[in-house]
CSV table of C-alpha atoms and ligand atoms in Angstrom, one decimal:
chain,number,residue,atom,x,y,z
A,1,MET,CA,80.8,67.3,94.5
A,2,ARG,CA,84.5,68.5,94.5
A,3,ILE,CA,85.5,70.9,97.3
A,4,LEU,CA,88.7,72.6,97.0
A,5,THR,CA,90.7,75.0,99.3
A,6,GLY,CA,94.1,76.4,99.9
A,7,VAL,CA,96.0,78.0,102.7
A,8,GLN,CA,99.1,80.3,102.5
A,9,PRO,CA,101.9,79.1,104.5
A,10,SER,CA,102.7,82.4,105.8
A,11,GLY,CA,103.0,81.7,109.6
A,12,LYS,CA,101.5,79.9,112.3
A,13,LEU,CA,97.8,78.9,112.2
A,14,HIS,CA,95.5,80.7,114.2
A,15,LEU,CA,91.8,80.3,115.5
A,16,GLY,CA,90.5,82.4,112.6
A,17,ASN,CA,91.9,79.9,110.1
A,18,PHE,CA,90.7,76.9,112.1
A,19,PHE,CA,87.2,77.9,112.8
A,20,SER,CA,86.5,79.3,109.3
A,21,VAL,CA,87.9,76.8,107.1
A,22,ILE,CA,90.1,74.0,108.6
A,23,ARG,CA,87.5,72.5,111.0
A,24,LYS,CA,85.1,71.8,108.0
A,25,LEU,CA,87.8,70.1,105.8
A,26,LYS,CA,87.9,66.8,108.0
A,27,GLU,CA,84.0,66.5,107.7
A,28,TYR,CA,84.4,67.2,104.0
A,29,GLN,CA,87.1,64.6,103.3
A,30,ASN,CA,84.7,61.8,104.5
A,31,SER,CA,81.7,62.9,102.7
A,32,THR,CA,83.1,64.7,99.4
A,33,ASP,CA,85.9,64.7,97.0
A,34,LEU,CA,88.2,67.1,98.9
A,35,PHE,CA,91.3,68.8,97.4
A,36,CYS,CA,93.3,70.9,99.7
A,37,PHE,CA,96.8,72.4,99.2
A,38,VAL,CA,99.4,74.6,100.9
A,39,ALA,CA,99.7,77.8,98.7
A,40,ASP,CA,103.4,78.2,98.9
A,41,LEU,CA,103.5,80.1,95.5
A,42,HIS,CA,101.1,82.8,96.9
A,43,SER,CA,103.2,83.2,100.0
A,44,LEU,CA,106.1,84.4,97.7
A,45,THR,CA,104.2,87.7,97.5
A,46,THR,CA,105.5,88.2,101.1
A,47,PHE,CA,109.0,86.5,100.6
A,48,SER,CA,111.6,87.3,103.2
A,49,SER,CA,114.1,84.5,103.0
A,50,LYS,CA,114.5,81.1,101.5
A,51,GLU,CA,115.1,79.7,104.9
A,52,LYS,CA,111.7,81.1,106.2
A,53,GLN,CA,109.9,80.1,102.9
A,54,ASN,CA,111.0,76.4,103.2
A,55,GLU,CA,110.2,76.4,107.0
A,56,ASN,CA,106.7,78.0,106.6
A,57,SER,CA,106.0,75.6,103.9
A,58,TYR,CA,107.1,72.4,105.9
A,59,ASN,CA,105.2,73.7,109.0
A,60,ALA,CA,102.0,74.4,107.2
A,61,LEU,CA,102.2,70.7,105.8
A,62,CYS,CA,102.7,69.4,109.4
A,63,ASP,CA,99.9,71.5,110.6
A,64,PHE,CA,97.4,70.2,108.2
A,65,LEU,CA,98.4,66.6,108.5
A,66,ALA,CA,98.3,67.0,112.4
A,67,LEU,CA,94.8,68.6,112.2
A,68,GLY,CA,93.6,65.4,110.6
A,69,ILE,CA,94.0,66.0,106.8
A,70,ASP,CA,94.2,62.5,105.7
A,71,PRO,CA,96.0,62.1,102.3
A,72,ASN,CA,94.4,58.7,101.7
A,73,LYS,CA,90.8,60.5,102.0
A,74,CYS,CA,91.6,63.6,100.1
A,75,THR,CA,94.0,65.1,97.6
A,76,PHE,CA,96.7,67.1,99.6
A,77,TRP,CA,99.5,68.6,98.0
A,78,LEU,CA,101.9,71.6,97.9
A,79,GLN,CA,100.9,74.1,95.3
A,80,SER,CA,104.6,74.5,93.7
A,81,SER,CA,104.7,70.8,93.3
A,82,VAL,CA,102.2,70.9,90.4
A,83,PRO,CA,103.9,73.4,87.9
A,84,GLU,CA,100.7,73.0,85.4
A,85,VAL,CA,99.1,75.6,87.7
A,86,THR,CA,101.4,78.3,86.6
A,87,GLU,CA,100.9,77.5,83.0
A,88,LEU,CA,97.1,77.8,83.5
A,89,THR,CA,97.6,81.1,85.2
A,90,TRP,CA,99.2,82.5,82.1
A,91,TYR,CA,96.3,81.3,79.7
A,92,LEU,CA,93.5,82.8,82.4
A,93,SER,CA,95.4,86.0,82.6
A,94,HIS,CA,94.1,86.9,79.2
A,95,SER,CA,90.4,86.6,80.4
A,96,ILE,CA,90.5,89.4,83.1
A,97,SER,CA,91.4,93.0,82.4
A,98,VAL,CA,94.0,95.3,84.1
A,99,ASN,CA,91.2,97.4,85.2
A,100,GLN,CA,89.6,94.7,87.1
A,101,LEU,CA,92.7,93.4,88.8
A,102,ASN,CA,93.5,96.9,89.8
A,103,LEU,CA,90.4,96.7,92.1
A,104,ALA,CA,91.6,93.6,93.9
A,105,HIS,CA,91.8,94.4,97.6
A,106,SER,CA,94.9,92.5,98.2
A,107,TYR,CA,96.7,94.6,95.6
A,108,LYS,CA,94.8,98.0,96.2
A,109,ASP,CA,95.4,98.0,99.9
A,110,LYS,CA,99.1,97.7,99.5
A,111,VAL,CA,99.2,100.5,96.8
A,112,ALA,CA,97.0,102.7,99.2
A,113,LYS,CA,99.6,102.0,102.1
A,114,GLY,CA,102.3,103.4,99.7
A,115,PHE,CA,103.9,100.0,98.7
A,116,ASN,CA,105.1,99.5,95.2
A,117,PRO,CA,103.9,95.9,94.8
A,118,GLY,CA,105.5,93.5,92.3
A,119,GLY,CA,103.7,92.0,89.4
A,120,GLY,CA,103.3,88.8,91.4
A,121,LEU,CA,100.7,90.6,93.9
A,122,PHE,CA,98.9,91.9,90.9
A,123,LEU,CA,98.5,88.5,89.3
A,124,TYR,CA,97.6,86.9,92.7
A,125,PRO,CA,94.0,86.5,91.8
A,126,VAL,CA,94.7,84.9,88.5
A,127,LEU,CA,97.0,82.3,90.2
A,128,MET,CA,94.2,81.9,92.7
A,129,ALA,CA,91.8,81.3,89.7
A,130,ALA,CA,93.9,78.7,88.2
A,131,ASP,CA,94.0,76.8,91.7
A,132,ILE,CA,90.4,76.7,91.5
A,133,LEU,CA,89.4,76.2,87.9
A,134,GLY,CA,92.3,73.9,87.1
A,135,PHE,CA,90.7,71.3,89.3
A,136,ASP,CA,87.0,71.5,88.2
A,137,SER,CA,86.0,72.6,91.7
A,138,ASP,CA,82.3,72.9,92.6
A,139,ARG,CA,82.7,74.6,96.0
A,140,VAL,CA,85.4,76.7,97.7
A,141,PRO,CA,85.2,77.2,101.5
A,142,VAL,CA,87.2,80.4,102.3
A,143,GLY,CA,87.1,83.4,104.9
A,144,LYS,CA,85.1,86.4,103.9
A,145,ASP,CA,88.3,88.2,103.0
A,146,GLN,CA,88.6,85.9,100.0
A,147,LYS,CA,85.2,86.6,98.7
A,148,GLN,CA,86.4,89.0,95.9
A,149,HIS,CA,89.1,86.5,94.9
A,150,LEU,CA,86.3,84.0,94.2
A,151,GLU,CA,84.4,86.5,92.3
A,152,PHE,CA,87.4,87.1,90.0
A,153,ALA,CA,87.7,83.3,89.5
A,154,ARG,CA,84.1,83.0,88.6
A,155,ASP,CA,84.4,86.1,86.1
A,156,ILE,CA,87.5,84.6,84.6
A,157,ALA,CA,85.8,81.2,83.9
A,158,SER,CA,82.7,82.8,82.5
A,159,SER,CA,84.7,85.0,80.3
A,160,PHE,CA,86.8,82.1,79.0
A,161,ASN,CA,83.9,79.9,78.6
A,162,ARG,CA,82.0,82.7,76.6
A,163,GLU,CA,84.9,83.9,74.6
A,164,ILE,CA,87.3,81.0,74.0
A,165,GLY,CA,85.4,77.9,74.8
A,166,PRO,CA,83.2,76.0,77.2
A,167,VAL,CA,85.9,74.5,79.4
A,168,PHE,CA,85.3,75.8,83.1
A,169,LYS,CA,83.0,74.8,85.8
A,170,ILE,CA,81.7,77.9,87.7
A,171,PRO,CA,82.8,77.6,91.3
A,172,GLU,CA,80.6,78.4,94.2
A,173,PRO,CA,82.2,80.3,97.2
A,174,GLU,CA,81.3,78.8,100.5
A,175,ILE,CA,81.6,81.6,103.3
A,176,ASP,CA,80.2,80.5,106.8
A,177,GLU,CA,78.6,83.7,108.1
A,178,ALA,CA,78.8,82.4,111.7
A,179,THR,CA,82.7,82.2,111.7
A,180,ALA,CA,83.3,84.4,108.5
A,181,LEU,CA,85.1,86.9,110.6
A,182,VAL,CA,86.7,85.6,113.8
A,183,PRO,CA,87.9,88.6,115.8
A,184,GLY,CA,91.5,88.8,117.1
A,185,THR,CA,92.8,89.8,120.6
A,186,ASP,CA,92.0,93.6,119.7
A,187,GLY,CA,88.5,92.8,118.2
A,188,GLN,CA,89.6,93.6,114.6
A,189,LYS,CA,89.7,90.5,112.1
A,190,MET,CA,92.1,87.9,113.6
A,191,SER,CA,95.0,88.1,111.2
A,192,LYS,CA,98.8,87.4,111.1
A,193,SER,CA,99.2,90.9,109.5
A,194,TYR,CA,97.6,92.7,112.6
A,195,GLY,CA,99.6,90.7,115.1
A,196,ASN,CA,96.4,90.1,117.1
A,197,THR,CA,96.3,86.1,116.6
A,198,ILE,CA,95.8,83.2,118.9
A,199,ASN,CA,97.9,80.4,117.4
A,200,PHE,CA,96.8,77.1,118.7
A,201,PHE,CA,100.2,75.4,118.1
A,202,ASP,CA,102.1,78.0,120.0
A,203,THR,CA,103.7,76.9,123.4
A,204,GLU,CA,101.3,77.1,126.6
A,205,LYS,CA,103.2,80.1,127.6
A,206,GLU,CA,102.8,82.0,124.3
A,207,LEU,CA,99.0,81.0,124.1
A,208,LYS,CA,98.6,82.3,127.7
A,209,LYS,CA,100.2,85.7,126.6
A,210,SER,CA,98.0,85.9,123.6
A,211,ILE,CA,94.8,85.2,125.4
A,212,MET,CA,95.7,87.3,128.5
A,213,SER,CA,96.2,90.2,126.1
A,214,ILE,CA,92.5,90.2,124.6
A,215,MET,CA,91.2,93.6,125.1
A,216,THR,CA,88.5,94.4,127.4
A,217,ASP,CA,86.4,97.3,128.8
A,218,SER,CA,87.0,98.4,132.4
A,219,ALA,CA,84.1,96.5,133.9
A,220,GLY,CA,85.3,95.0,137.5
A,221,VAL,CA,84.6,91.7,139.1
A,222,ASP,CA,81.5,93.1,140.8
A,223,GLU,CA,79.9,94.4,137.7
A,224,ALA,CA,78.0,92.8,134.9
A,225,LYS,CA,79.6,92.3,131.6
A,226,ASP,CA,77.9,92.6,128.2
A,227,PRO,CA,78.9,89.3,126.3
A,228,GLU,CA,77.8,90.6,123.0
A,229,LYS,CA,80.6,93.4,123.2
A,230,SER,CA,83.3,91.1,124.4
A,231,HIS,CA,86.0,89.6,122.2
A,232,ILE,CA,86.6,87.0,125.0
A,233,PHE,CA,83.0,85.8,124.5
A,234,ALA,CA,83.2,86.0,120.7
A,235,ILE,CA,86.4,83.8,120.7
A,236,HIS,CA,85.2,81.5,123.3
A,237,SER,CA,82.0,80.8,121.7
A,238,LEU,CA,83.8,79.2,118.8
A,239,PHE,CA,84.4,76.3,120.9
A,240,LEU,CA,81.0,75.9,122.5
A,241,ASN,CA,77.7,74.5,121.7
A,242,GLN,CA,74.5,76.4,122.2
A,243,THR,CA,74.0,75.2,125.9
A,244,GLU,CA,77.7,75.8,126.8
A,245,ARG,CA,77.5,79.3,125.1
A,246,GLU,CA,74.4,80.2,127.3
A,247,SER,CA,76.1,79.3,130.5
A,248,LEU,CA,79.2,81.3,129.5
A,249,LYS,CA,76.8,84.3,128.8
A,250,GLN,CA,75.5,83.9,132.5
A,251,LYS,CA,79.1,84.3,133.7
A,252,PHE,CA,79.4,87.6,131.9
A,253,LEU,CA,75.9,88.9,132.8
A,254,ILE,CA,76.0,87.9,136.8
A,255,PRO,CA,78.5,89.8,138.6
A,256,GLY,CA,81.3,87.8,140.2
A,257,THR,CA,83.8,86.7,137.6
A,258,GLY,CA,86.5,89.0,136.5
A,259,TYR,CA,87.9,89.2,132.8
A,260,GLY,CA,91.0,87.5,134.2
A,261,ASP,CA,89.2,84.5,135.0
A,262,LEU,CA,87.2,84.4,131.8
A,263,LYS,CA,90.4,84.5,130.0
A,264,LYS,CA,91.9,81.7,132.0
A,265,GLN,CA,88.8,79.6,131.2
A,266,LEU,CA,89.4,80.3,127.5
A,267,LEU,CA,93.0,79.3,127.9
A,268,GLN,CA,92.0,76.1,129.4
A,269,ASP,CA,89.3,75.3,126.8
A,270,THR,CA,91.9,76.2,124.0
A,271,LEU,CA,94.5,73.8,125.5
A,272,ASP,CA,92.0,71.1,126.2
A,273,TYR,CA,90.5,71.4,122.6
A,274,PHE,CA,93.8,71.3,120.8
A,275,ALA,CA,95.8,68.8,122.9
A,276,PRO,CA,95.3,65.8,120.7
A,277,TYR,CA,96.5,67.9,117.7
A,278,ARG,CA,99.5,69.5,119.5
A,279,LYS,CA,100.6,65.9,120.4
A,280,GLU,CA,100.1,64.7,116.7
A,281,ARG,CA,102.0,67.6,115.3
A,282,GLU,CA,105.1,66.9,117.3
A,283,LYS,CA,105.1,63.3,116.1
A,284,ILE,CA,104.5,64.4,112.4
A,285,ALA,CA,107.0,67.3,112.4
A,286,SER,CA,109.7,64.8,113.3
A,287,ASP,CA,109.0,62.4,110.6
A,288,PRO,CA,109.8,64.1,107.2
A,289,THR,CA,109.4,60.7,105.5
A,290,PHE,CA,105.8,60.6,106.3
A,291,VAL,CA,105.2,64.2,105.2
A,292,ASN,CA,107.1,63.7,101.9
A,293,THR,CA,105.3,60.4,101.1
A,294,ALA,CA,102.0,62.0,101.8
A,295,LEU,CA,102.9,64.8,99.5
A,296,LYS,CA,104.2,62.7,96.5
A,297,GLN,CA,100.8,60.9,96.7
A,298,GLY,CA,98.8,64.1,96.7
A,299,ARG,CA,101.0,65.7,94.0
A,300,ASP,CA,100.4,62.8,91.6
A,301,LYS,CA,96.6,62.8,92.0
A,302,ALA,CA,96.6,66.7,91.7
A,303,ARG,CA,98.8,66.7,88.4
A,304,ASN,CA,96.5,64.0,86.9
A,305,THR,CA,93.5,66.2,87.4
A,306,ILE,CA,94.9,69.6,86.3
A,307,THR,CA,96.3,67.9,83.3
A,308,THR,CA,92.9,66.7,81.9
A,309,VAL,CA,91.6,70.3,82.5
A,310,LEU,CA,94.7,71.9,80.9
A,311,ASP,CA,94.3,69.7,77.7
A,312,ARG,CA,90.8,71.1,77.3
A,313,VAL,CA,92.1,74.8,77.8
A,314,ARG,CA,95.2,74.1,75.2
A,315,LYS,CA,92.7,72.6,72.9
A,316,GLU,CA,90.3,75.5,72.9
A,317,LEU,CA,93.3,78.1,72.7
A,318,GLY,CA,94.7,76.2,69.6
A,319,ILE,CA,98.0,75.5,71.4
A,320,TYR,CA,100.0,73.3,68.9
A,321,ARG,CA,100.7,69.9,70.3
A,322,PHE,CA,102.9,67.2,69.0
B,1,LIG,P1,95.8,85.8,107.8
B,1,LIG,O1,94.7,87.0,107.5
B,1,LIG,O2,96.0,85.6,109.2
B,1,LIG,O3,97.0,86.1,106.8
B,1,LIG,P2,95.3,83.8,105.8
B,1,LIG,O4,95.0,84.7,104.7
B,1,LIG,O5,96.5,83.0,105.8
B,1,LIG,O6,95.1,84.5,107.3
B,1,LIG,O7,93.9,82.9,105.8
B,1,LIG,C1,93.7,81.6,105.6
B,1,LIG,C2,92.3,81.1,105.6
B,1,LIG,O8,91.6,81.6,106.8
B,1,LIG,C3,91.4,81.9,104.5
B,1,LIG,O9,90.4,81.2,103.9
B,1,LIG,C4,90.9,83.2,105.2
B,1,LIG,O10,89.8,83.8,104.6
B,1,LIG,C5,90.6,82.4,106.6
B,1,LIG,N1,90.7,83.3,107.7
B,1,LIG,C6,91.9,84.0,108.1
B,1,LIG,N2,91.6,84.8,109.1
B,1,LIG,C7,90.2,84.8,109.5
B,1,LIG,C8,89.4,85.3,110.5
B,1,LIG,N3,89.8,86.2,111.4
B,1,LIG,N4,88.3,85.0,110.3
B,1,LIG,C9,87.6,84.2,109.5
B,1,LIG,N5,88.4,83.6,108.5
B,1,LIG,C10,89.8,83.8,108.4
B,2,LIG,N1,94.5,83.3,98.9
B,2,LIG,C1,94.1,82.3,99.9
B,2,LIG,C2,94.3,83.2,101.1
B,2,LIG,O1,95.1,84.0,101.3
B,2,LIG,C3,94.7,81.1,99.8
B,2,LIG,C4,94.5,80.4,98.3
B,2,LIG,C5,95.3,80.2,97.3
B,2,LIG,C6,93.2,79.7,98.1
B,2,LIG,N2,94.6,79.6,96.4
B,2,LIG,C7,93.4,79.3,96.7
B,2,LIG,C8,92.1,79.6,98.9
B,2,LIG,C9,92.3,78.6,96.2
B,2,LIG,C10,91.0,78.9,98.1
B,2,LIG,C11,91.2,78.4,96.8
B,2,LIG,O2,93.7,82.6,102.2
């Protein structure tokens, strides 16, 4: 069973990223053939400067290594270090219509907001399909917002298999309903683009600021609070098992604890939970040799894999080889 996923290096990781995808990867690398990469080519759709692009990529790589992605247990690489994926993107782009690409939320939403997106954003789902299909992936864990991209990848694979030749495995999306939509501090989906994230590698001061900014209703200390309607409860629940969740629920239901205290408890649990990762991250970030060695190893494994798939594709397309 090959599981593959990618995450864009477009800023600091937040609880939505962690609880929907990253946490599972550590289990998968022990039990399956995990492929995991930092999607720096995708992040060019939001390019601001070379310094930022470079820094974001390095930071994301450090994040993953610090969170326990082990280059000896899984194939871990930087997307741009495997140029074969862009060749595959071109081949696949003929197996999806412009009409269908026009329906991609990632593109459509930008157009609706009045942007004039570049061709890269339009082809974003095809590059993602190449990421997935180029490595014979069986399953792809992602958040709910990526569901449509997975459907595109499946459509592209089926169309290529039917019309050109039987080359691709049809990947299955893996969307965990319990954590599919982690809410942000304002209750909308936690997302960098909404500015409502809780970034677990932030400084303690920054973390405190984000957690204290979680929106609440006006219930006072002496009033019962509805846990089901509270973003604090929704976020805190991610860290807790069933018993702990029940006991937190009681703190909401029985008057006596204010939102300020509930937030402080969430802050403490966040700091405790991520403390070992934060320590590890400091160590890794100051050791580029370690990071680069891990990356070279992953790149070589990834290139070997995609090359065998590309050979099948080139053969079916009649690409002349010499
Ligand atoms: P963002 O929305 O902050 O830009 P990304 O697009 O970089 O996040 O997401 C990386 C991964 O984490 C994707 O698989 C995405 O679906 C998942 N993800 C991001 N935010 C959330 C969230 N709030 N709840 C669940 N999954 C999320
Ligand atoms: N588009 C994904 C995101 O923004 C990142 C990504 C790129 C990805 N290629 C992928 C995820 C392949 C899974 C599989 O979150």
